[in-house]
Coordinates of C-alpha atoms in Angstrom, one line a residue:
M1 CA 0.0 0.0 0.0
L2 CA 1.2 3.5 -0.8
R3 CA 2.3 5.3 2.3
R4 CA 0.2 8.5 2.7
Y5 CA 2.3 10.0 5.5
P6 CA 6.0 10.7 5.7
Q7 CA 8.1 8.5 7.9
V8 CA 10.3 10.6 10.2
E9 CA 12.2 9.9 13.4
A10 CA 10.0 8.8 16.4
L11 CA 6.9 9.0 14.1
R12 CA 5.2 5.8 13.0
Y13 CA 2.4 5.7 10.3
D14 CA 0.2 2.6 10.0
P15 CA -1.4 2.6 6.5
T16 CA -3.8 -0.2 7.5
S17 CA -5.5 1.8 10.2
D18 CA -4.5 5.2 8.7
S19 CA -3.1 6.2 12.1
V20 CA 0.0 8.1 13.3
T21 CA 1.8 7.4 16.5
L22 CA 4.2 10.0 17.9
L23 CA 6.6 8.1 20.1
G24 CA 7.8 9.3 23.4
G25 CA 11.0 10.8 22.0
Y26 CA 9.2 12.7 19.2
K27 CA 10.0 16.4 18.9
G28 CA 8.4 18.0 15.9
V29 CA 7.3 21.3 14.4
A30 CA 5.3 20.1 11.4
P31 CA 1.5 19.6 11.7
V32 CA 0.2 16.1 12.1
V33 CA -3.1 16.1 10.1
G34 CA -5.2 14.2 7.6
V35 CA -5.3 10.8 9.3
R36 CA -8.0 8.8 11.0
K37 CA -6.2 8.5 14.4
V38 CA -3.3 10.2 16.2
I39 CA -1.6 8.8 19.3
L40 CA 0.9 10.8 21.3
E41 CA 2.8 8.5 23.6
A42 CA 4.0 9.7 27.0
G43 CA 6.4 12.6 26.7
A44 CA 6.0 13.4 23.0
A45 CA 6.2 17.0 22.0
S46 CA 4.7 18.8 19.0
L47 CA 4.9 22.5 18.3
N48 CA 2.1 22.5 15.7
D49 CA -1.5 21.4 15.1
V50 CA -2.7 17.9 15.5
Q51 CA -5.9 16.8 13.7
S52 CA -7.6 13.5 13.0
F53 CA -10.9 12.3 11.5
E54 CA -11.8 10.0 14.4
R55 CA -9.7 10.2 17.6
I56 CA -6.7 11.8 19.3
D57 CA -5.1 10.3 22.3
V58 CA -2.6 12.5 24.2
G59 CA -0.4 10.7 26.6
P60 CA 0.8 11.8 30.0
G61 CA 3.5 14.6 30.0
C62 CA 3.0 15.4 26.4
I63 CA 3.6 19.0 25.0
V64 CA 1.4 20.3 22.2
K65 CA 1.7 24.0 21.2
G66 CA -1.0 24.0 18.6
N67 CA -4.7 23.2 18.2
L68 CA -6.1 19.7 18.8
A69 CA -9.1 18.8 16.5
S70 CA -11.0 15.6 15.9
C71 CA -14.3 14.7 14.4
F72 CA -15.3 12.3 17.2
E73 CA -13.1 12.1 20.4
I74 CA -10.1 13.6 22.1
A75 CA -8.7 12.0 25.3
I76 CA -6.1 13.9 27.3
E77 CA -4.2 11.8 29.9
K78 CA -2.8 13.8 32.8
G79 CA 0.9 13.5 33.7
P80 CA 1.8 12.2 37.2
E81 CA 5.2 13.9 37.1
D82 CA 5.4 16.5 34.3
P83 CA 1.9 17.9 33.6
T84 CA 0.4 17.4 30.2
L85 CA 0.6 20.8 28.4
I86 CA -1.6 22.0 25.6
V87 CA -1.4 25.5 24.2
G88 CA -4.2 25.8 21.8
D89 CA -7.9 25.0 21.4
V90 CA -9.2 21.4 21.9
T91 CA -12.2 20.8 19.7
A92 CA -14.2 17.7 18.7
L93 CA -16.7 18.7 16.0
K94 CA -18.8 16.5 13.7
L95 CA -18.0 16.6 10.0
S96 CA -21.7 16.9 9.1
E97 CA -24.8 18.2 10.9
E98 CA -26.6 15.1 9.6
S99 CA -24.4 12.8 11.8
S100 CA -26.1 11.6 15.0
A101 CA -22.8 10.8 16.7
E102 CA -21.8 12.8 19.7
T103 CA -18.3 14.2 20.0
L104 CA -16.3 13.9 23.2
V105 CA -13.4 15.7 24.9
H106 CA -12.3 14.3 28.2
T107 CA -9.3 14.1 30.6
I108 CA -8.3 10.8 32.0
G109 CA -5.7 9.2 34.4
E110 CA -4.0 10.6 37.5
G111 CA -1.8 13.7 37.6
R112 CA -2.0 17.2 36.2
A113 CA -2.8 18.9 32.9
F114 CA -2.6 22.5 31.9
I115 CA -4.5 23.7 28.8
K116 CA -4.4 27.3 27.6
G117 CA -7.2 27.3 25.1
N118 CA -10.9 26.5 24.7
F119 CA -12.7 23.2 24.9
V120 CA -15.5 22.6 22.4
A121 CA -17.5 19.3 21.9
S122 CA -20.9 17.7 22.3
R123 CA -19.8 16.3 25.7
I124 CA -16.9 17.4 27.8
K125 CA -15.6 15.9 31.0
I126 CA -12.8 17.5 33.1
T127 CA -11.4 15.7 36.1
S128 CA -9.1 16.6 39.0
G129 CA -5.7 18.2 38.5
V130 CA -6.7 20.1 35.4
I131 CA -6.3 23.8 34.8
V132 CA -8.1 25.3 31.7
V133 CA -7.3 28.9 30.8
G134 CA -10.2 29.3 28.3
D135 CA -13.9 28.7 27.9
V136 CA -15.5 25.2 28.1
V137 CA -18.4 24.9 25.6
A138 CA -20.4 21.7 25.4
F139 CA -23.3 21.4 23.0
K140 CA -25.0 18.8 25.2
K141 CA -23.3 18.0 28.5
A142 CA -20.4 19.3 30.5
E143 CA -19.1 17.7 33.7
I144 CA -16.3 19.1 35.9
E145 CA -15.4 16.9 38.8
G146 CA -12.4 18.5 40.5
P147 CA -10.4 19.7 42.1
A148 CA -10.1 21.6 38.9
L149 CA -9.8 25.2 37.7
V150 CA -11.4 26.8 34.7
L151 CA -10.4 30.4 34.1
G152 CA -13.3 31.0 31.7
R153 CA -17.0 30.4 31.1
V154 CA -18.5 27.0 31.2
I155 CA -21.5 26.6 28.9
A156 CA -23.7 23.5 28.3
G157 CA -26.5 23.3 25.8
T158 CA -27.6 25.4 22.8
E159 CA -30.6 27.4 21.7
S160 CA -32.2 24.2 20.2
V161 CA -30.6 21.5 22.4
E162 CA -31.3 21.0 26.1
G163 CA -28.0 20.7 27.9
E164 CA -26.8 19.6 31.3
L165 CA -24.0 21.1 33.4
R166 CA -22.5 19.4 36.5
I167 CA -19.8 21.1 38.6
R168 CA -18.2 19.8 41.9
N169 CA -15.0 20.7 43.7
A170 CA -14.1 23.2 41.0
T171 CA -13.5 26.9 40.4
V172 CA -14.9 28.4 37.2
F173 CA -15.3 32.0 36.0
Q174 CA -19.1 31.8 35.2
A175 CA -21.5 29.0 34.4
Y176 CA -24.4 28.9 31.9
A177 CA -26.7 26.1 30.8
S178 CA -29.7 25.7 28.5
G179 CA -31.5 22.9 30.4
S180 CA -30.2 22.0 33.9
M181 CA -27.3 22.9 36.1
Y182 CA -26.1 20.8 39.1
I183 CA -23.8 22.5 41.6
G184 CA -22.1 20.4 44.2
E185 CA -19.9 21.1 47.2
G186 CA -16.6 22.9 46.9
V187 CA -17.6 25.1 43.9
T188 CA -16.3 28.6 43.5
L189 CA -17.5 31.3 41.0
L190 CA -14.9 33.9 40.2
S191 CA -17.6 36.1 38.7
P192 CA -20.7 35.2 40.7
I193 CA -23.1 34.4 37.9
A194 CA -24.8 31.0 37.2
L195 CA -27.6 31.1 34.7
V196 CA -30.0 28.5 33.3
K197 CA -32.5 29.0 30.5
G198 CA -35.6 26.8 30.5
G199 CA -34.6 24.8 33.5
E200 CA -33.4 24.8 37.1
V201 CA -30.2 25.3 39.1
Y202 CA -29.9 22.4 41.5
W203 CA -27.8 21.9 44.7
D204 CA -26.4 18.4 44.5
S205 CA -24.8 17.1 47.7
G206 CA -25.9 13.5 47.1
R207 CA -29.5 14.4 46.5
A208 CA -30.4 17.1 44.0
V209 CA -32.8 19.8 45.2
A210 CA -33.6 23.2 43.7
F211 CA -30.9 25.6 44.8
S212 CA -33.5 28.1 46.0
H213 CA -34.8 25.5 48.5
A214 CA -31.5 24.2 49.7
G215 CA -30.7 25.9 53.0
E216 CA -27.3 24.3 53.3
A217 CA -26.2 25.4 49.8
A218 CA -23.1 27.6 49.5
V219 CA -21.1 28.6 46.4
R220 CA -17.9 30.5 47.2
V221 CA -17.4 33.9 45.7
F222 CA -13.7 34.6 45.1
G223 CA -13.2 38.0 46.8
L224 CA -10.9 40.0 48.9
P225 CA -10.9 37.6 52.0
C226 CA -9.8 34.7 49.8
L227 CA -7.3 36.7 47.8
L228 CA -5.5 37.9 50.9
C229 CA -5.8 34.6 52.8
S230 CA -2.4 33.3 54.1
E231 CA -3.6 29.8 55.0
T232 CA -3.6 28.4 51.5
Q233 CA -1.0 28.3 48.7
N234 CA -3.6 28.4 46.0
P235 CA -6.6 30.6 46.9
L236 CA -8.1 30.2 43.4
L237 CA -8.6 26.5 44.2
C238 CA -8.6 26.4 48.0
S239 CA -8.1 22.9 49.5
K240 CA -9.6 24.0 52.8
Q241 CA -12.8 25.3 51.1
V242 CA -13.1 22.1 49.0
S243 CA -12.7 19.9 52.1
G244 CA -15.2 22.0 54.1
G245 CA -12.5 23.3 56.5
C246 CA -13.2 27.0 55.9
K247 CA -16.4 29.0 56.0
R248 CA -14.9 32.5 56.2
Y249 CA -15.5 33.3 52.5
E250 CA -18.3 35.3 50.8
A251 CA -20.9 32.9 49.3
L252 CA -24.0 32.7 47.2
K253 CA -26.9 31.2 49.3
S254 CA -30.3 29.8 48.5
Y255 CA -31.8 33.3 48.6
D256 CA -29.5 34.4 45.8
C257 CA -31.2 32.1 43.4
V258 CA -34.3 33.6 41.7
K259 CA -36.5 33.2 38.6
S260 CA -36.9 35.8 35.9
P261 CA -40.3 37.5 35.8
D262 CA -41.3 35.4 32.7
G263 CA -40.0 32.2 34.3
D264 CA -37.7 31.4 31.5
Y265 CA -34.5 31.9 33.4
T266 CA -33.1 30.8 36.7
V267 CA -30.3 33.1 38.0
L268 CA -27.9 32.5 40.8
S269 CA -26.0 35.7 41.5
W270 CA -25.5 38.4 44.2
Y271 CA -25.9 41.4 42.0
W272 CA -29.2 42.2 43.5
R273 CA -27.5 42.9 46.8
A274 CA -26.5 46.5 47.9
S275 CA -23.0 45.4 48.9
P276 CA -19.9 47.5 48.7
S277 CA -17.8 44.4 48.5
M278 CA -19.6 43.5 45.3
I279 CA -17.9 46.4 43.5
L280 CA -14.4 45.3 44.6
Q281 CA -15.1 41.7 43.8
N282 CA -16.2 42.6 40.3
L283 CA -12.9 44.4 39.7
I284 CA -11.0 41.4 40.9
A285 CA -12.9 39.0 38.7
K286 CA -12.4 41.0 35.6
R287 CA -8.7 41.4 36.4
I288 CA -8.3 37.6 36.7
F289 CA -10.1 37.0 33.4
R290 CA -8.1 39.6 31.5
T291 CA -4.7 38.9 32.9
S292 CA -5.0 35.1 32.5
R293 CA -5.8 35.5 28.8
L294 CA -3.0 38.0 28.2
K295 CA -0.3 35.8 29.6
L296 CA 1.1 34.2 26.5
V297 CA 3.1 31.0 26.3
E298 CA 5.9 32.2 24.0
R299 CA 8.8 29.8 24.3
V300 CA 8.5 26.0 24.7
D301 CA 11.8 24.1 24.9
M302 CA 11.0 20.5 23.8
T303 CA 14.5 19.2 24.8
G304 CA 14.8 21.0 28.1
R305 CA 11.1 20.7 28.7
T306 CA 10.7 24.2 29.9
V307 CA 7.9 26.8 29.3
D308 CA 9.1 30.4 29.1
G309 CA 12.2 29.4 31.0
V310 CA 10.2 27.6 33.8
P311 CA 10.5 23.8 34.2
L312 CA 7.3 22.1 32.9
R313 CA 6.8 20.4 36.2
D314 CA 6.5 23.8 37.9
Y315 CA 4.8 25.8 35.2
P316 CA 1.1 25.5 36.3
E317 CA 1.9 26.7 39.9
T318 CA 4.2 29.4 38.5
F319 CA 1.4 30.6 36.2
L320 CA -1.2 30.7 39.1
N321 CA 1.2 32.4 41.5
S322 CA 1.9 35.2 39.0
L323 CA -1.9 35.7 38.7
I324 CA -2.3 36.0 42.5
E325 CA 0.7 38.3 42.9
D326 CA -0.7 40.6 40.2
L327 CA -4.1 40.7 41.9
R328 CA -2.5 41.4 45.3
S329 CA -0.4 44.2 43.8
V330 CA -3.5 46.2 42.8
T331 CA -5.7 45.5 45.8
G332 CA -5.1 48.9 47.3
E333 CA -5.8 50.6 44.0
Y334 CA -9.0 48.6 43.6
S335 CA -10.2 49.3 47.1
E336 CA -9.8 53.0 46.6
A337 CA -11.7 52.8 43.3
A338 CA -14.5 50.9 44.9
K339 CA -14.6 53.4 47.8
K340 CA -14.8 56.3 45.3
I341 CA -17.7 54.7 43.4
I342 CA -19.6 54.0 46.7
F343 CA -19.2 57.6 47.9
E344 CA -20.3 59.0 44.5
V345 CA -23.4 56.8 44.4
F346 CA -24.5 57.8 47.9
E347 CA -23.9 61.5 47.2
E348 CA -25.9 61.4 44.0
Y349 CA -28.7 59.6 45.7
M350 CA -28.9 62.2 48.5
K351 CA -28.7 65.1 46.0
A352 CA -31.5 63.6 44.0
R353 CA -33.7 63.1 47.1
M354 CA -32.6 66.6 48.4
V355 CA -31.3 65.0 51.6
E356 CA -29.0 67.2 53.6
Y357 CA -25.7 65.5 54.1
R358 CA -22.2 66.1 55.5
R359 CA -18.9 64.4 54.9
C360 CA -17.3 62.2 57.5
S361 CA -14.3 63.8 59.1
V362 CA -12.4 60.5 59.2
C363 CA -13.0 58.9 55.8
G364 CA -14.8 61.6 53.8
A365 CA -18.0 59.5 53.1
P366 CA -21.2 61.5 52.6
N367 CA -23.6 60.8 55.4
P368 CA -27.1 62.1 56.1
A369 CA -26.9 65.1 58.4
T370 CA -29.0 63.2 61.0
A371 CA -26.6 60.1 60.9
K372 CA -25.0 59.3 64.3
V373 CA -22.5 56.7 62.8
C374 CA -20.7 56.8 59.4
F375 CA -22.0 54.1 57.1
Y376 CA -18.5 53.4 55.7
C377 CA -16.0 53.6 58.6
C378 CA -18.5 53.5 61.5
S379 CA -16.9 56.5 63.2
R380 CA -19.2 58.7 65.3
Q381 CA -20.8 61.6 63.6
G382 CA -22.2 65.0 64.7
G383 CA -20.0 65.6 67.7

């Protein structure tokens, strides 16, 4: 049979199955495309796109700086020592809309994986030890069973297809579903919005109940108390919160889950609250989202197995630590910005209502002339 794929060092092409295997010692810069199946054995490294018509298997500790694309399934095995690294989008899309087959992207095995790119497929499953810097979009079902971190939006379902989203022991930016959403213990929202169209948000701690009726339900909101906490190395994915050992964080409760007036949407959020901390938390969430996307992976050394000069083994922690350090460096600036906004809102409100006010001699906050205590710093007013 005529070979349809070039034979190079550490690359094996099987014409019978039309599959390519990248052996553990493979280090390549050419795209691997146009075959039915691609297998990357443990430790293989490719600095270009990998595409197949049926399936891609990424072994533990592999490096791919390029997009992964398949028409049916992509399996990413986590690395027990060096994490599996993918810098690019991971997509499993059908060749034809007429096809009834569902596509799948999932992580398997024990260890860690770091993906800087988006996940797109009919079904997506992300397991413990995975960090995704990008959005997770499942046309039908998405499941995140952590501890895992998604610095992006998680979306399940479409306008025409009812979806299902399940999250447990994971931190995500925001969550959306068309159908049903199940939130379990140990979940954090960086930007506190979880929205379901045409269905319900459920609290699932072994038995699923409507979130609005679950008195014990609590979804952590990543805010200033968590950012400045000194009791955990990784506040974005706090092990104490996941294990139930900390309750000092701000949280969404059952009373934060409401239906839209027309009944079409169920919304879990705290934006109805008149809370000063909400302003600061919103600034923090936007900073996380923007900074994580702007951090580019520029240099990948396949031989030395380093990423931008950092050993691959240490790269995920180094990436997250740099995010936290950046956030902490602007905390004072953000606090002052939030304070200014609060003062302006209060002042405009009292002017509109023609309420006489005076500024606090301690913090400068506008208070009604009859106030005995400053609403902001709690200092005594009026002599």
